[in-house]
Short mmCIF file of C-alpha atoms and ligand atoms in Angstrom, two decimals:
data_model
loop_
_atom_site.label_atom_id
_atom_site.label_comp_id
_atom_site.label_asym_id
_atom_site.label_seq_id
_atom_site.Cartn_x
_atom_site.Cartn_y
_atom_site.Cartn_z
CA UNK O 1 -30.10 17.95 38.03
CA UNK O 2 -27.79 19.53 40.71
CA UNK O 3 -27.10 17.90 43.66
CA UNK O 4 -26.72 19.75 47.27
CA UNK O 5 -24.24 19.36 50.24
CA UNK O 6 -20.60 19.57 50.10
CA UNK O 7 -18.37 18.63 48.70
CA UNK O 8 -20.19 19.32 45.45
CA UNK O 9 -20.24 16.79 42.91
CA UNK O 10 -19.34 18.47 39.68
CA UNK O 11 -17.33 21.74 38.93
CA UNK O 12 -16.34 23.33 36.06
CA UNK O 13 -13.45 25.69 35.13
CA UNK O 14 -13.21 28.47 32.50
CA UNK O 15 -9.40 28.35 32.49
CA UNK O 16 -8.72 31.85 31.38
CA UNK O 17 -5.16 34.15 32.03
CA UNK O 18 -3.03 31.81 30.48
CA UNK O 19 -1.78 34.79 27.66
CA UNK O 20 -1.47 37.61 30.66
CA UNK O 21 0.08 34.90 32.58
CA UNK O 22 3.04 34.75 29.67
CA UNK O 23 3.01 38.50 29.06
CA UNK O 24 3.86 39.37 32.58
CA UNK O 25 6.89 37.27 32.16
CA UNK O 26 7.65 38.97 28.46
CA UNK O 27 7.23 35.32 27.13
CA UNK O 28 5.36 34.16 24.02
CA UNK O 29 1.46 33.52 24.70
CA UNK O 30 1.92 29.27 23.92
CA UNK O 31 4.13 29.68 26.53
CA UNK O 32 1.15 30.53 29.03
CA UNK O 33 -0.70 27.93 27.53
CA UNK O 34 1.83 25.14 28.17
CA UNK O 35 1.86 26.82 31.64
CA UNK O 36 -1.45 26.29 31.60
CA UNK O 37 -1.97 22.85 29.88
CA UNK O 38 0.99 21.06 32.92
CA UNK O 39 -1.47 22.47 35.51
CA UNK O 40 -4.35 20.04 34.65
CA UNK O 41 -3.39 16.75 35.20
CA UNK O 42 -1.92 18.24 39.35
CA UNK O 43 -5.79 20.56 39.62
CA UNK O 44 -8.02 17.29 38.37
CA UNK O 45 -6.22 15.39 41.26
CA UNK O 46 -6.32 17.80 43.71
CA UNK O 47 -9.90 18.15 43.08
CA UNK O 48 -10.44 14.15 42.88
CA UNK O 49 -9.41 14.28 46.34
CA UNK O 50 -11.21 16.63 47.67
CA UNK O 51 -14.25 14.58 46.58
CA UNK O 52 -15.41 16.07 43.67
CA UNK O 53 -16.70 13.29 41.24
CA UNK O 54 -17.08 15.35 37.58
CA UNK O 55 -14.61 17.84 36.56
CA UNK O 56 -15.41 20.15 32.94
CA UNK O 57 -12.73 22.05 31.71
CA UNK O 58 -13.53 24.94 29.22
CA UNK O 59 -9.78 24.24 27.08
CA UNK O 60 -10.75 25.92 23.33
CA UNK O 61 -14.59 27.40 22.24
CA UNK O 62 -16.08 28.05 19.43
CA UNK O 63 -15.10 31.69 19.81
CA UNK O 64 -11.61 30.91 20.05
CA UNK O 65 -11.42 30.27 16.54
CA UNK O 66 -10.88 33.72 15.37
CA UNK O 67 -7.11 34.01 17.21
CA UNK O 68 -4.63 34.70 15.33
CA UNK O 69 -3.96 31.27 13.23
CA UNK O 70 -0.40 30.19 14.92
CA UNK O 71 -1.96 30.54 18.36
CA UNK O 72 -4.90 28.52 17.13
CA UNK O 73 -2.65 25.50 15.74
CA UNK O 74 -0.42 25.98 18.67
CA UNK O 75 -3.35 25.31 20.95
CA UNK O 76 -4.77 22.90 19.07
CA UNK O 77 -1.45 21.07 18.79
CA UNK O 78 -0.59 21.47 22.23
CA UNK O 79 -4.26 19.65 23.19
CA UNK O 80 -2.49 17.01 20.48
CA UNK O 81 0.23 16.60 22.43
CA UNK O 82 -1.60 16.45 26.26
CA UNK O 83 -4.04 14.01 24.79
CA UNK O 84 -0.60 11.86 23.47
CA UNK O 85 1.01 12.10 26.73
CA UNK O 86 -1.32 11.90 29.10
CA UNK O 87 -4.22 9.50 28.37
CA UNK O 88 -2.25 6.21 29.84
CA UNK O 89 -1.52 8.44 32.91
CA UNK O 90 -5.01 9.36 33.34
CA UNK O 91 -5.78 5.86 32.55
CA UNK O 92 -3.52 4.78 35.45
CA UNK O 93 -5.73 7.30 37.95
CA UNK O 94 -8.74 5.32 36.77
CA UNK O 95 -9.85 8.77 35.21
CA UNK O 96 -12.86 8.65 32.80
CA UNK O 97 -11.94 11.34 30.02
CA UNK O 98 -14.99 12.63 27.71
CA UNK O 99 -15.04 15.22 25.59
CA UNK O 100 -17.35 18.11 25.02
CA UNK O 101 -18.17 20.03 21.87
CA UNK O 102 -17.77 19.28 18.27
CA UNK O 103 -15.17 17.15 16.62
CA UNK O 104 -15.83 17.79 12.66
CA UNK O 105 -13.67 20.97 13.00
CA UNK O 106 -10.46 18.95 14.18
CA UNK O 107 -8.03 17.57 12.21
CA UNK O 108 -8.56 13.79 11.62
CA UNK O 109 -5.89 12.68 13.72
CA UNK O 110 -7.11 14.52 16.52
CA UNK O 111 -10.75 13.74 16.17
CA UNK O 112 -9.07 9.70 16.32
CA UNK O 113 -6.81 10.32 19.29
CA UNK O 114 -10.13 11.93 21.17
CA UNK O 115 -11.96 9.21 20.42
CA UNK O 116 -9.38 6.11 21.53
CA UNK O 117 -8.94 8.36 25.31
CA UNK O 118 -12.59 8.64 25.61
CA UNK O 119 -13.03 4.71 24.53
CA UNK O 120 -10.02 3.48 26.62
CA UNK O 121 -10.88 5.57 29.53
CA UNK O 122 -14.27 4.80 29.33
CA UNK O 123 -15.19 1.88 32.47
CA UNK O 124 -13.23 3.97 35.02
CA UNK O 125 -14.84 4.63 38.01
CA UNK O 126 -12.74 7.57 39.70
CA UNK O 127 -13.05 10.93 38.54
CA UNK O 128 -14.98 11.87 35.47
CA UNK O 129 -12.96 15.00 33.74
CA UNK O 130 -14.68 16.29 30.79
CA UNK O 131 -12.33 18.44 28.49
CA UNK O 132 -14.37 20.95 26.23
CA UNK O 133 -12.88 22.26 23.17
CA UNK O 134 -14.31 23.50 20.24
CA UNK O 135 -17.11 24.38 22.70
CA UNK O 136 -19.51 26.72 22.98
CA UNK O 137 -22.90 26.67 24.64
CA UNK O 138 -25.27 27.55 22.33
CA UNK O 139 -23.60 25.61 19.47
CA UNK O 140 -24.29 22.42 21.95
CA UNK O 141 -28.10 23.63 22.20
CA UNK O 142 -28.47 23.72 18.51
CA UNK O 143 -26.32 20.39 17.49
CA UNK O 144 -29.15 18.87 20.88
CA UNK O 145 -32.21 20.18 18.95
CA UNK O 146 -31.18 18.98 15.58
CA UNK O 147 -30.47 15.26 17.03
CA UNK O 148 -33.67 16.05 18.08
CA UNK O 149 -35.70 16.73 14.50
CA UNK O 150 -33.62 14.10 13.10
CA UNK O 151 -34.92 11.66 16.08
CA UNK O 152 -38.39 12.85 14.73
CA UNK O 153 -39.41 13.06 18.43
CA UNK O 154 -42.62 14.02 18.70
CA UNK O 155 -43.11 17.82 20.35
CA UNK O 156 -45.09 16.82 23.08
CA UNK O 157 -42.92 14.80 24.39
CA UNK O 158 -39.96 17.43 24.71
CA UNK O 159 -39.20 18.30 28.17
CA UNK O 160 -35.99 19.24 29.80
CA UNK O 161 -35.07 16.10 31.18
CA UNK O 162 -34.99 14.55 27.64
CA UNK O 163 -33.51 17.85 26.08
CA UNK O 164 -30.94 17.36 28.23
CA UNK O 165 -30.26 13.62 27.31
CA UNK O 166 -29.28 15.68 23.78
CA UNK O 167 -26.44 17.62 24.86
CA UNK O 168 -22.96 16.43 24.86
CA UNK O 169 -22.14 14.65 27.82
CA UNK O 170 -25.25 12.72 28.63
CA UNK O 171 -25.45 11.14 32.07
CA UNK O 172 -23.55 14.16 33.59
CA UNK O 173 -25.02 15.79 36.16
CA UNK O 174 -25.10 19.82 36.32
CA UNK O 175 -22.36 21.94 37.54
CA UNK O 176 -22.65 22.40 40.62
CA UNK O 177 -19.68 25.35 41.35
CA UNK O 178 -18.65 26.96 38.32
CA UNK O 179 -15.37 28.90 38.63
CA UNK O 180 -13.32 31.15 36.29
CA UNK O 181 -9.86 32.05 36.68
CA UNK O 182 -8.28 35.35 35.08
CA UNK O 183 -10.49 38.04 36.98
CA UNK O 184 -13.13 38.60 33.70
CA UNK O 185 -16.89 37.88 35.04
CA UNK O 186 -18.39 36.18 32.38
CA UNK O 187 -19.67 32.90 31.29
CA UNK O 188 -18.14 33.21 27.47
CA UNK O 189 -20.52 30.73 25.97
CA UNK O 190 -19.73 27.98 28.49
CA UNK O 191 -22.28 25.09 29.67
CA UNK O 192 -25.13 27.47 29.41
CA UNK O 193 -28.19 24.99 29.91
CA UNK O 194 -26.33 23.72 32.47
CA UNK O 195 -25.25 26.50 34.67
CA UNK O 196 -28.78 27.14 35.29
CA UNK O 197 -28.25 27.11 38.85
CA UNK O 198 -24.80 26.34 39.47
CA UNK O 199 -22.44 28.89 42.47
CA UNK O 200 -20.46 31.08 40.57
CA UNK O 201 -17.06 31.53 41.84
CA UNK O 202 -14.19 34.34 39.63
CA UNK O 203 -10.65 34.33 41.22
CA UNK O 204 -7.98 36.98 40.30
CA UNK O 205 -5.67 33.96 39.83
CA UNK O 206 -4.51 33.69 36.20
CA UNK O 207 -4.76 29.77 35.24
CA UNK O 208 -1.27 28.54 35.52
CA UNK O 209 -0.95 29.75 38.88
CA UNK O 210 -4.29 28.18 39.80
CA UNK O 211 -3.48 25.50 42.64
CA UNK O 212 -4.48 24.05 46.20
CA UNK O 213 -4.58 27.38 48.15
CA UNK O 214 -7.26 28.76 45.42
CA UNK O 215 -9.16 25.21 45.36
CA UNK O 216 -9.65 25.32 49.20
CA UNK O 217 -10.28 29.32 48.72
CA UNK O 218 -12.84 27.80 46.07
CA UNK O 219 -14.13 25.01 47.50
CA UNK O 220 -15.06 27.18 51.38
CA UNK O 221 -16.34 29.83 49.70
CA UNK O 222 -18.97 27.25 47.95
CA UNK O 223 -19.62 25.87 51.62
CA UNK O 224 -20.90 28.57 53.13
CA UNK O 225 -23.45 29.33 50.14
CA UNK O 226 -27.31 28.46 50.45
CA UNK O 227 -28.24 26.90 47.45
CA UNK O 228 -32.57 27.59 47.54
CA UNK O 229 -33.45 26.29 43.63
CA UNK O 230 -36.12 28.68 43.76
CA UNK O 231 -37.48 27.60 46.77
CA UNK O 232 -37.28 29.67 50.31
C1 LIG P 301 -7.28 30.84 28.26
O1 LIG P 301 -6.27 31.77 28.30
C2 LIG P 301 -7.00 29.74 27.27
C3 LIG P 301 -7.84 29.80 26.06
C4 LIG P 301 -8.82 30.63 25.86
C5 LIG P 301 -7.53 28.87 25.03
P1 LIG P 301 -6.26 33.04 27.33
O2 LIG P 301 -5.45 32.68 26.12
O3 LIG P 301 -7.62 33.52 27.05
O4 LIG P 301 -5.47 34.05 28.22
P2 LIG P 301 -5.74 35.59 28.37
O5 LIG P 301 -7.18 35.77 28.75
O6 LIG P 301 -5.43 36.21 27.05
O7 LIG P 301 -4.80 36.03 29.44
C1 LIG P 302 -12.90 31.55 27.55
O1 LIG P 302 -11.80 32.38 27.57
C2 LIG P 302 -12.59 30.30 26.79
C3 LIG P 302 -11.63 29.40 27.40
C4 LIG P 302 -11.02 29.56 28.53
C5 LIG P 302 -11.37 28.20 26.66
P1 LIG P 302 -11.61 33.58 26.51
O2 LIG P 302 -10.36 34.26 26.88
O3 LIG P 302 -11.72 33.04 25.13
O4 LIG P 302 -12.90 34.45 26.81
P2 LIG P 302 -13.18 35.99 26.54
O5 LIG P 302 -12.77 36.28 25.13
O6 LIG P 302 -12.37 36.76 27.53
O7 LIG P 302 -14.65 36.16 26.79
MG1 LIG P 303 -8.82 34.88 27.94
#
């Protein structure tokens, strides 16, 4: 479930613009996504100090497959290289890292380097920053429901609390702002049980240039909004 009040405990990030962000500078797209990949390590902090508890970052989906191949291995190298670089210094900010979405897609030595961050990182008790690639929403619902059948839980005793314990990072609670960079208003297959009821925030901002004037810009806008669940 969601919780209420400020500052809100989890928020996730489509982190979209980083090719427009290149091509207004006439450079090659990876070099938007390098941009794009040094801004996460400053924007987690920033948001770890604003209080925020869980942060979800939408990094590669399902979708994202069908790019051209050398952006594809360039992004999925450069996610090599973060994970390489940056685990002990996440480590060192007590940052929990898990990871979202499926891993029988990535190379093996990927799939082993996700797996040592998320085990070494995995008793710290600051932030919690969930990375999502090879994500999408609905393949999380149907991976959930075939745990499920293979659980041989009985029907009756399905209900969305339990679904929920299915999907990928159980223990998490729900979004509770959801904000996309890059100007497009769209959810593109991200989180979709659990943006239920999460705010929606969409900034202009392209993701590299995404920073502490467009968190606070972010984070007041979320303030002033009345979150009902249905109720009155
Ligand atoms: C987001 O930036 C990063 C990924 C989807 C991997 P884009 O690469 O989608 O950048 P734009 O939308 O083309 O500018
Ligand atoms: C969403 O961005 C996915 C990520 C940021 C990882 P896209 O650029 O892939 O989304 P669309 O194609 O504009 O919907
Ligand atoms: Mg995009």
């Amino acid at each position: 479930m969601s919780s209420t009040g400020y500052p809100p405990q989890h928020v996730a990030i489509t982190m979209d613009g980083n090719g427009r962000w290149a091509n207004e500078r006439g450079l090659p797209r990876m070099a938007g996504h390098k941009a794009g990949g040094d801004n996460i390590r400053p924007v987690a902090n920033m948001f770890s100090e604003h209080g925020v508890k869980y942060l979800t970052l939408y990094a590669f989906s399902t979708e994202n497959w069908s790019r051209p191949g050398s952006e594809v291995s360039g992004l999925l190298g450069l996610l090599e290289q973060k994970i390489d670089r940056e685990t002990q210094a996440f480590h060192h900010d007590n940052v929990r890292l898990i990871h979202l979405g499926r891993t029988d897609r990535l190379s093996e030595g990927i799939a082993r380097k996700v797996k040592q961050a998320v085990d070494l990182t995995g008793n710290n008790t600051g932030l919690t920053l969930c990375l999502a690639f090879d994500y999408g929403g609905r393949d999380e619902i149907v991976r959930a429901t075939r745990r499920i059948v293979t659980a041989g839980l009985p029907p009756d005793g399905l209900d969305e609390a339990l679904f929920a314990r299915y999907l990928d990072g159980p223990g998490i609670p729900d979004p509770d702002l959801l904000i996309r960079t890059g100007g497009e208003s769209r959810l593109s297959n991200f989180l979709l049980w659990q943006v239920a009821y999460s705010e929606l925030h969409f900034t202009p901002v392209l993701w590299p240039d995404f920073g502490a004037t467009e968190i606070e810009e972010a984070l007041s806008e979320y303030r002033t909004r009345q979150r009902r669940f249905g109720g009155v």
